[in-house]
Amino acid sequence: MELLKRKILEEGEVIGEDILKVDSFLNHQLDIEFLNEVGREFWYRFKDEKVTRILTIESSGIAIAAITAQYFKVPVVFAKKNISRNLDTEIYTSEVFSFTKGTTYQIKVAKRYITSQDRILIIDDFLANGRAVLGLKDIIEQAGAYLVGVGIVIEKGFQQGGKTLREAGVNLHSLAIVDSMRDGKIVFR
Amino acid sequence: MELLKRKILEEGEVIGEDILKVDSFLNHQLDIEFLNEVGREFWYRFKDEKVTRILTIESSGIAIAAITAQYFKVPVVFAKKNISRNLDTEIYTSEVFSFTKGTTYQIKVAKRYITSQDRILIIDDFLANGRAVLGLKDIIEQAGAYLVGVGIVIEKGFQQGGKTLREAGVNLHSLAIVDSMRDGKIVFR
């Protein structure tokens, strides 16, 4: 997606060799007009998949999933990372290892919001090692639902998530794949 | 907002006397068509305020703020609760006491995403004791920006947040105010 690549080159900041900061439009401030273009692109790529629900994970995936869902006219469900006293007792859970933090956390989805009839599209902002997406995929499988595909805004092509998911047969669409960020220079695939 | 009240009566679940669970459309699953009606209503109420940015807080405020921002054609900034290794060093912070958890947490906004020229609308899902909104208001004041108003989906009228904000002169619009939930019966103001 050319608009996204331009946006990354103009506004992204590379920190070290593996952090790409896109706080100005995707992770802290949200450029809503731009997110609409992202949503439209996901629609274009998955429109024939008869998607019934979009699944994402708090927090950074929520805005993208909500805007994208307008094109598909389906509800969004966001997996929770944090304990909430209000969450159902009937929940699917999966363990996700965070490379960034070096710890494992649980993600949770109330059972009543995924059924075995669902055709689910996973949407997230970044794909790095892919553990969060694998956790969501695990929950979809527990529910007996069907994963139609995964839409990612920015894939870090130098980490393993994309390879892992593609080898597992997942219909993965990343709107931009960054293959390296050496010396602050962003190289797209 | 009649549609919201109907939705609360039909889908909301009262737990004890103070928890209103609206997981099916606002806090876990997101009914995007409904959120568009909420966004339109906030637009109607604040459209003359020359809003330049919408400020919210992760996670539950993000979807509502993002959908609402489409009507105002302005960016959203969401305050972060969690430590992120990617966040700017130049940040505004404020302390928020959580009655639910009995602890204090910090909220953070990178300085570059609020300027003294900004006219800011705060959007959030729930208003209970108002501490989160007061934290956001504090950050807006630190930045020298102007708070044009606060848009809340559901206010718990039996808690102190609404009273506190109105007495402080805040232009507060709550789309539904629940005055009591005794014996599972929801009474609107």
Coordinates of C-alpha atoms in Angstrom, one line a residue:
Chain A
M1 CA 0.0 0.0 0.0
E2 CA 1.9 3.0 -1.3
L3 CA 0.2 5.6 0.9
L4 CA 1.2 3.6 4.0
K5 CA 4.8 3.2 2.8
R6 CA 5.0 7.0 2.2
K7 CA 3.6 7.6 5.6
I8 CA 6.1 5.3 7.3
L9 CA 9.0 7.0 5.5
E10 CA 7.8 10.5 6.3
E11 CA 6.6 10.0 9.9
G12 CA 8.1 6.8 11.2
E13 CA 11.1 6.8 13.5
V14 CA 13.6 4.0 13.6
I15 CA 15.0 3.3 17.1
G16 CA 17.9 0.9 17.1
E17 CA 17.5 -1.9 14.5
D18 CA 14.1 -3.3 15.4
I19 CA 11.8 -0.6 16.7
L20 CA 9.7 1.4 14.2
K21 CA 7.8 4.1 16.0
V22 CA 4.6 5.3 14.2
D23 CA 3.1 7.2 17.1
S24 CA 1.9 10.0 14.9
F25 CA -0.7 8.0 13.0
L26 CA -1.1 4.5 14.3
N27 CA 0.0 3.9 18.0
H28 CA -0.7 6.9 20.0
Q29 CA -2.2 9.6 17.8
L30 CA -4.6 8.1 15.2
D31 CA -4.9 9.6 11.8
I32 CA -8.5 8.7 11.2
E33 CA -8.6 9.6 7.5
F34 CA -5.6 7.4 6.9
L35 CA -7.1 4.6 8.9
N36 CA -10.1 4.8 6.6
E37 CA -7.8 4.1 3.7
V38 CA -6.3 1.2 5.6
G39 CA -9.8 -0.2 6.3
R40 CA -10.8 0.2 2.6
E41 CA -7.6 -1.7 1.6
F42 CA -8.5 -4.6 4.0
W43 CA -12.0 -4.6 2.5
Y44 CA -10.6 -4.9 -1.0
R45 CA -8.4 -7.8 0.1
F46 CA -10.9 -9.8 2.1
K47 CA -14.2 -8.7 0.7
D48 CA -15.0 -12.2 -0.8
E49 CA -14.4 -14.1 2.4
K50 CA -17.8 -13.6 3.9
V51 CA -16.4 -12.3 7.1
T52 CA -18.8 -12.3 10.0
R53 CA -16.6 -10.9 12.8
I54 CA -13.3 -9.0 13.1
L55 CA -11.1 -10.1 16.0
T56 CA -8.3 -7.9 17.4
I57 CA -6.4 -7.4 20.6
E58 CA -6.3 -4.4 22.9
S59 CA -5.1 -1.6 22.6
S60 CA -3.4 -0.7 19.4
G61 CA -5.6 -3.0 17.2
I62 CA -8.9 -1.5 18.3
A63 CA -9.1 1.7 16.2
I64 CA -8.0 -0.1 13.0
A65 CA -10.4 -2.9 13.6
A66 CA -13.3 -0.5 14.3
I67 CA -12.7 1.6 11.2
T68 CA -12.2 -1.5 9.1
A69 CA -15.4 -3.1 10.4
Q70 CA -17.4 -0.3 8.8
Y71 CA -16.6 -1.6 5.4
F72 CA -17.5 -5.2 6.3
K73 CA -20.6 -4.2 8.3
V74 CA -19.7 -6.7 11.0
P75 CA -19.0 -6.4 14.8
V76 CA -15.5 -6.2 16.3
V77 CA -14.4 -8.3 19.3
F78 CA -11.2 -7.3 21.0
A79 CA -9.4 -9.8 23.1
K80 CA -8.6 -8.5 26.6
K81 CA -5.1 -8.6 28.1
N82 CA -6.0 -7.3 31.5
I83 CA -8.1 -8.8 34.2
S84 CA -11.5 -7.1 34.3
R85 CA -14.0 -7.8 37.1
N86 CA -16.7 -7.4 34.5
L87 CA -15.6 -10.1 32.1
D88 CA -17.7 -13.3 31.7
T89 CA -16.7 -16.4 33.5
E90 CA -17.2 -18.4 30.3
I91 CA -14.1 -17.4 28.4
Y92 CA -11.6 -18.7 25.9
T93 CA -8.0 -18.0 26.9
S94 CA -4.6 -18.3 25.3
E95 CA -1.1 -17.7 26.4
V96 CA 1.0 -15.1 24.5
F97 CA 4.7 -14.7 25.0
S98 CA 5.9 -11.2 24.6
F99 CA 9.4 -10.9 23.3
T100 CA 9.4 -7.1 24.1
K101 CA 8.7 -7.7 27.8
G102 CA 10.2 -11.2 28.2
T103 CA 7.0 -12.4 29.9
T104 CA 3.9 -14.4 29.1
Y105 CA 0.4 -12.9 29.3
Q106 CA -3.1 -14.2 28.8
I107 CA -5.6 -13.0 26.3
K108 CA -9.3 -13.6 26.9
V109 CA -12.4 -13.6 24.8
A110 CA -15.9 -14.3 26.2
K111 CA -17.3 -17.5 24.7
R112 CA -20.5 -15.9 23.6
Y113 CA -18.8 -13.6 21.1
I114 CA -17.3 -16.3 18.9
T115 CA -19.4 -19.1 17.6
S116 CA -18.6 -22.1 15.5
Q117 CA -20.5 -20.5 12.6
D118 CA -18.2 -17.5 12.5
R119 CA -15.8 -16.6 9.7
I120 CA -13.3 -14.4 11.4
L121 CA -10.8 -11.8 10.1
I122 CA -8.0 -11.0 12.5
I123 CA -6.8 -7.3 12.3
D124 CA -3.7 -5.9 14.1
D125 CA -1.3 -3.0 13.8
F126 CA 2.1 -4.8 13.8
L127 CA 3.3 -8.3 13.1
A128 CA 6.7 -9.1 14.6
N129 CA 7.1 -12.6 16.1
G130 CA 3.4 -13.4 15.5
R131 CA 2.7 -14.6 19.0
A132 CA -0.4 -12.4 19.5
V133 CA -1.9 -13.5 16.2
L134 CA -1.2 -17.2 17.1
G135 CA -3.0 -16.6 20.4
L136 CA -6.0 -15.2 18.6
K137 CA -5.9 -18.1 16.1
D138 CA -5.8 -20.5 19.0
I139 CA -8.9 -18.9 20.5
I140 CA -10.7 -19.1 17.1
E141 CA -9.8 -22.8 16.9
Q142 CA -11.1 -23.4 20.4
A143 CA -14.4 -21.9 19.4
G144 CA -14.6 -24.1 16.3
A145 CA -14.8 -20.9 14.1
Y146 CA -13.0 -20.4 10.8
L147 CA -10.1 -18.0 10.4
V148 CA -10.5 -16.5 6.9
G149 CA -7.4 -14.4 7.1
V150 CA -5.1 -11.9 8.9
G151 CA -4.8 -8.3 8.0
I152 CA -1.7 -6.5 9.4
V153 CA -0.8 -2.9 8.8
I154 CA 3.0 -3.2 9.3
E155 CA 4.9 -6.5 9.2
K156 CA 8.5 -6.6 10.4
G157 CA 9.8 -8.9 7.7
F158 CA 13.1 -9.5 9.6
Q159 CA 11.2 -11.2 12.4
Q160 CA 9.6 -14.6 12.3
G161 CA 5.8 -13.9 12.5
G162 CA 5.1 -13.6 8.8
K163 CA 7.1 -16.7 7.9
T164 CA 5.4 -18.8 10.7
L165 CA 1.9 -17.7 9.7
R166 CA 2.4 -18.2 5.9
E167 CA 3.9 -21.7 6.5
A168 CA 0.9 -22.5 8.7
G169 CA -1.3 -21.8 5.6
V170 CA -2.8 -18.5 7.0
N171 CA -4.1 -16.1 4.4
L172 CA -1.9 -13.2 5.6
H173 CA -2.0 -9.7 4.1
S174 CA 0.4 -7.2 5.4
L175 CA 0.0 -3.7 3.9
A176 CA 3.7 -2.9 4.3
I177 CA 6.5 -5.3 5.0
V178 CA 9.7 -3.7 6.4
D179 CA 12.7 -6.0 5.6
S180 CA 15.3 -4.0 7.4
M181 CA 15.9 -0.8 9.3
R182 CA 19.8 -0.8 9.5
D183 CA 21.3 2.6 10.2
G184 CA 17.9 4.1 10.4
K185 CA 17.1 3.3 6.7
I186 CA 13.8 1.6 6.2
V187 CA 13.8 -1.0 3.4
F188 CA 10.5 -2.4 2.2
R189 CA 10.1 -5.9 0.7
Chain B
M1 CA -30.1 9.2 23.4
E2 CA -33.1 6.9 23.0
L3 CA -31.3 4.2 21.0
L4 CA -28.6 3.9 23.6
K5 CA -31.1 3.6 26.5
R6 CA -32.9 0.9 24.6
K7 CA -29.7 -0.9 23.9
I8 CA -28.7 -0.7 27.6
L9 CA -32.1 -2.1 28.7
E10 CA -32.0 -4.9 26.1
E11 CA -28.4 -5.9 26.3
G12 CA -27.0 -4.5 29.5
E13 CA -26.5 -6.7 32.5
V14 CA -26.5 -5.4 36.1
I15 CA -24.1 -7.0 38.5
G16 CA -24.7 -6.1 42.1
E17 CA -25.7 -2.4 42.5
D18 CA -22.9 -0.7 40.7
I19 CA -21.6 -2.7 37.7
L20 CA -23.3 -2.3 34.3
K21 CA -22.0 -4.7 31.8
V22 CA -22.3 -3.7 28.2
D23 CA -19.9 -6.2 26.7
S24 CA -22.1 -6.9 23.7
F25 CA -21.8 -3.5 22.1
L26 CA -19.3 -1.2 24.0
N27 CA -16.6 -2.9 26.0
H28 CA -15.7 -6.2 24.5
Q29 CA -17.7 -6.7 21.4
L30 CA -18.2 -3.4 19.5
D31 CA -21.4 -2.8 17.6
I32 CA -19.9 -0.5 14.9
E33 CA -23.2 0.6 13.4
F34 CA -24.3 1.7 16.8
L35 CA -21.0 3.4 17.6
N36 CA -21.6 5.4 14.4
E37 CA -24.9 6.7 15.9
V38 CA -23.0 7.6 19.1
G39 CA -20.4 9.4 17.0
R40 CA -23.1 11.3 15.1
E41 CA -24.7 12.3 18.4
F42 CA -21.4 13.6 19.8
W43 CA -21.0 15.6 16.6
Y44 CA -24.4 17.1 16.9
R45 CA -23.7 18.2 20.5
F46 CA -20.1 19.5 20.0
K47 CA -20.1 20.5 16.3
D48 CA -19.9 24.3 17.0
E49 CA -16.9 23.9 19.3
K50 CA -14.2 24.0 16.7
V51 CA -12.7 20.8 18.0
T52 CA -9.1 20.2 16.8
R53 CA -8.3 16.9 18.6
I54 CA -10.2 14.2 20.4
L55 CA -8.5 12.8 23.5
T56 CA -9.4 9.5 25.1
I57 CA -7.8 6.7 27.2
E58 CA -6.9 3.1 26.4
S59 CA -8.6 0.7 25.9
S60 CA -12.4 1.1 25.9
G61 CA -12.5 4.7 24.8
I62 CA -10.5 4.1 21.6
A63 CA -13.2 2.7 19.3
I64 CA -15.7 5.3 20.3
A65 CA -13.2 8.1 19.8
A66 CA -12.0 6.8 16.5
I67 CA -15.6 6.5 15.1
T68 CA -16.6 9.9 16.5
A69 CA -13.5 11.5 15.0
Q70 CA -14.7 10.7 11.5
Y71 CA -17.5 13.2 12.0
F72 CA -15.2 15.9 13.3
K73 CA -12.4 15.2 10.8
V74 CA -9.7 15.5 13.5
P75 CA -7.1 13.1 14.9
V76 CA -7.5 11.1 18.0
V77 CA -4.9 10.8 20.8
F78 CA -5.3 8.1 23.3
A79 CA -3.5 8.4 26.6
K80 CA -1.5 5.4 27.5
K81 CA -1.8 3.6 30.8
N82 CA 0.9 1.1 30.3
I83 CA 4.6 1.5 30.1
S84 CA 5.8 1.3 26.5
R85 CA 9.4 1.3 25.5
N86 CA 8.5 3.2 22.4
L87 CA 6.9 6.2 24.0
D88 CA 8.5 9.6 23.8
T89 CA 10.6 10.9 26.7
E90 CA 8.8 14.2 26.4
I91 CA 5.5 13.4 28.0
Y92 CA 2.7 14.8 30.1
T93 CA 1.7 12.5 32.9
S94 CA -1.1 12.5 35.4
E95 CA -2.1 10.3 38.3
V96 CA -5.4 8.5 38.3
F97 CA -6.9 6.7 41.3
S98 CA -8.9 3.7 40.3
F99 CA -11.8 2.9 42.7
T100 CA -12.3 -0.4 41.1
K101 CA -8.7 -1.6 41.7
G102 CA -8.0 0.5 44.7
T103 CA -4.7 1.7 43.2
T104 CA -3.2 4.7 41.4
Y105 CA -2.0 4.5 37.9
Q106 CA -0.3 7.0 35.6
I107 CA -1.6 8.1 32.3
K108 CA 0.7 9.5 29.6
V109 CA 0.5 11.6 26.5
A110 CA 3.5 12.6 24.3
K111 CA 3.9 16.4 24.4
R112 CA 4.0 16.7 20.7
Y113 CA 0.4 15.5 20.3
I114 CA -1.2 18.3 22.3
T115 CA -0.4 22.0 21.6
S116 CA -1.5 25.2 23.3
Q117 CA -3.5 25.9 20.2
D118 CA -5.7 22.8 20.6
R119 CA -9.4 22.8 21.3
I120 CA -9.9 19.3 22.8
L121 CA -12.9 17.1 23.2
I122 CA -12.5 14.2 25.7
I123 CA -14.5 11.1 24.8
D124 CA -14.9 8.0 27.0
D125 CA -17.2 5.1 27.4
F126 CA -18.1 5.4 31.1
L127 CA -18.1 8.1 33.7
A128 CA -18.2 6.9 37.3
N129 CA -16.0 8.7 39.8
G130 CA -14.5 10.9 37.0
R131 CA -10.9 10.3 37.9
A132 CA -9.8 9.3 34.4
V133 CA -11.4 12.4 32.9
L134 CA -9.9 14.6 35.6
G135 CA -6.5 13.1 34.7
L136 CA -7.0 13.9 31.0
K137 CA -8.2 17.4 31.9
D138 CA -5.0 17.9 34.0
I139 CA -2.9 16.9 30.9
I140 CA -4.8 19.3 28.7
E141 CA -4.1 22.1 31.3
Q142 CA -0.5 21.2 31.5
A143 CA -0.3 21.6 27.7
G144 CA -2.1 25.0 27.8
A145 CA -4.7 23.6 25.5
Y146 CA -8.5 24.3 25.8
L147 CA -11.0 21.7 26.9
V148 CA -14.1 22.3 24.9
G149 CA -16.1 19.5 26.5
V150 CA -16.5 15.9 27.6
G151 CA -18.6 13.3 25.8
I152 CA -19.5 10.2 27.7
V153 CA -21.6 7.3 26.5
I154 CA -22.9 6.1 29.9
E155 CA -22.7 8.1 33.1
K156 CA -23.3 6.4 36.4
G157 CA -25.4 9.1 38.0
F158 CA -25.1 7.6 41.4
Q159 CA -21.4 8.1 41.5
Q160 CA -19.7 11.5 41.9
G161 CA -18.0 12.0 38.5
G162 CA -20.7 13.9 36.8
K163 CA -21.4 16.2 39.7
T164 CA -17.6 16.9 40.1
L165 CA -17.2 17.8 36.5
R166 CA -20.3 19.9 36.2
E167 CA -19.4 21.9 39.3
A168 CA -15.9 22.5 37.8
G169 CA -17.7 24.1 34.8
V170 CA -16.9 21.3 32.4
N171 CA -19.3 21.1 29.3
L172 CA -20.2 17.5 30.0
H173 CA -22.6 15.6 27.7
S174 CA -23.5 12.1 28.8
L175 CA -25.7 10.2 26.3
A176 CA -27.3 8.2 29.0
I177 CA -27.3 8.7 32.8
V178 CA -28.1 5.7 35.0
D179 CA -29.4 6.9 38.3
S180 CA -29.8 3.6 40.0
M181 CA -29.6 -0.1 39.4
R182 CA -31.2 -1.5 42.5
D183 CA -32.5 -5.1 42.3
G184 CA -31.2 -5.2 38.7
K185 CA -33.6 -2.5 37.6
I186 CA -32.0 0.3 35.5
V187 CA -33.4 3.7 36.2
F188 CA -32.4 6.6 33.8
R189 CA -32.3 10.2 34.9

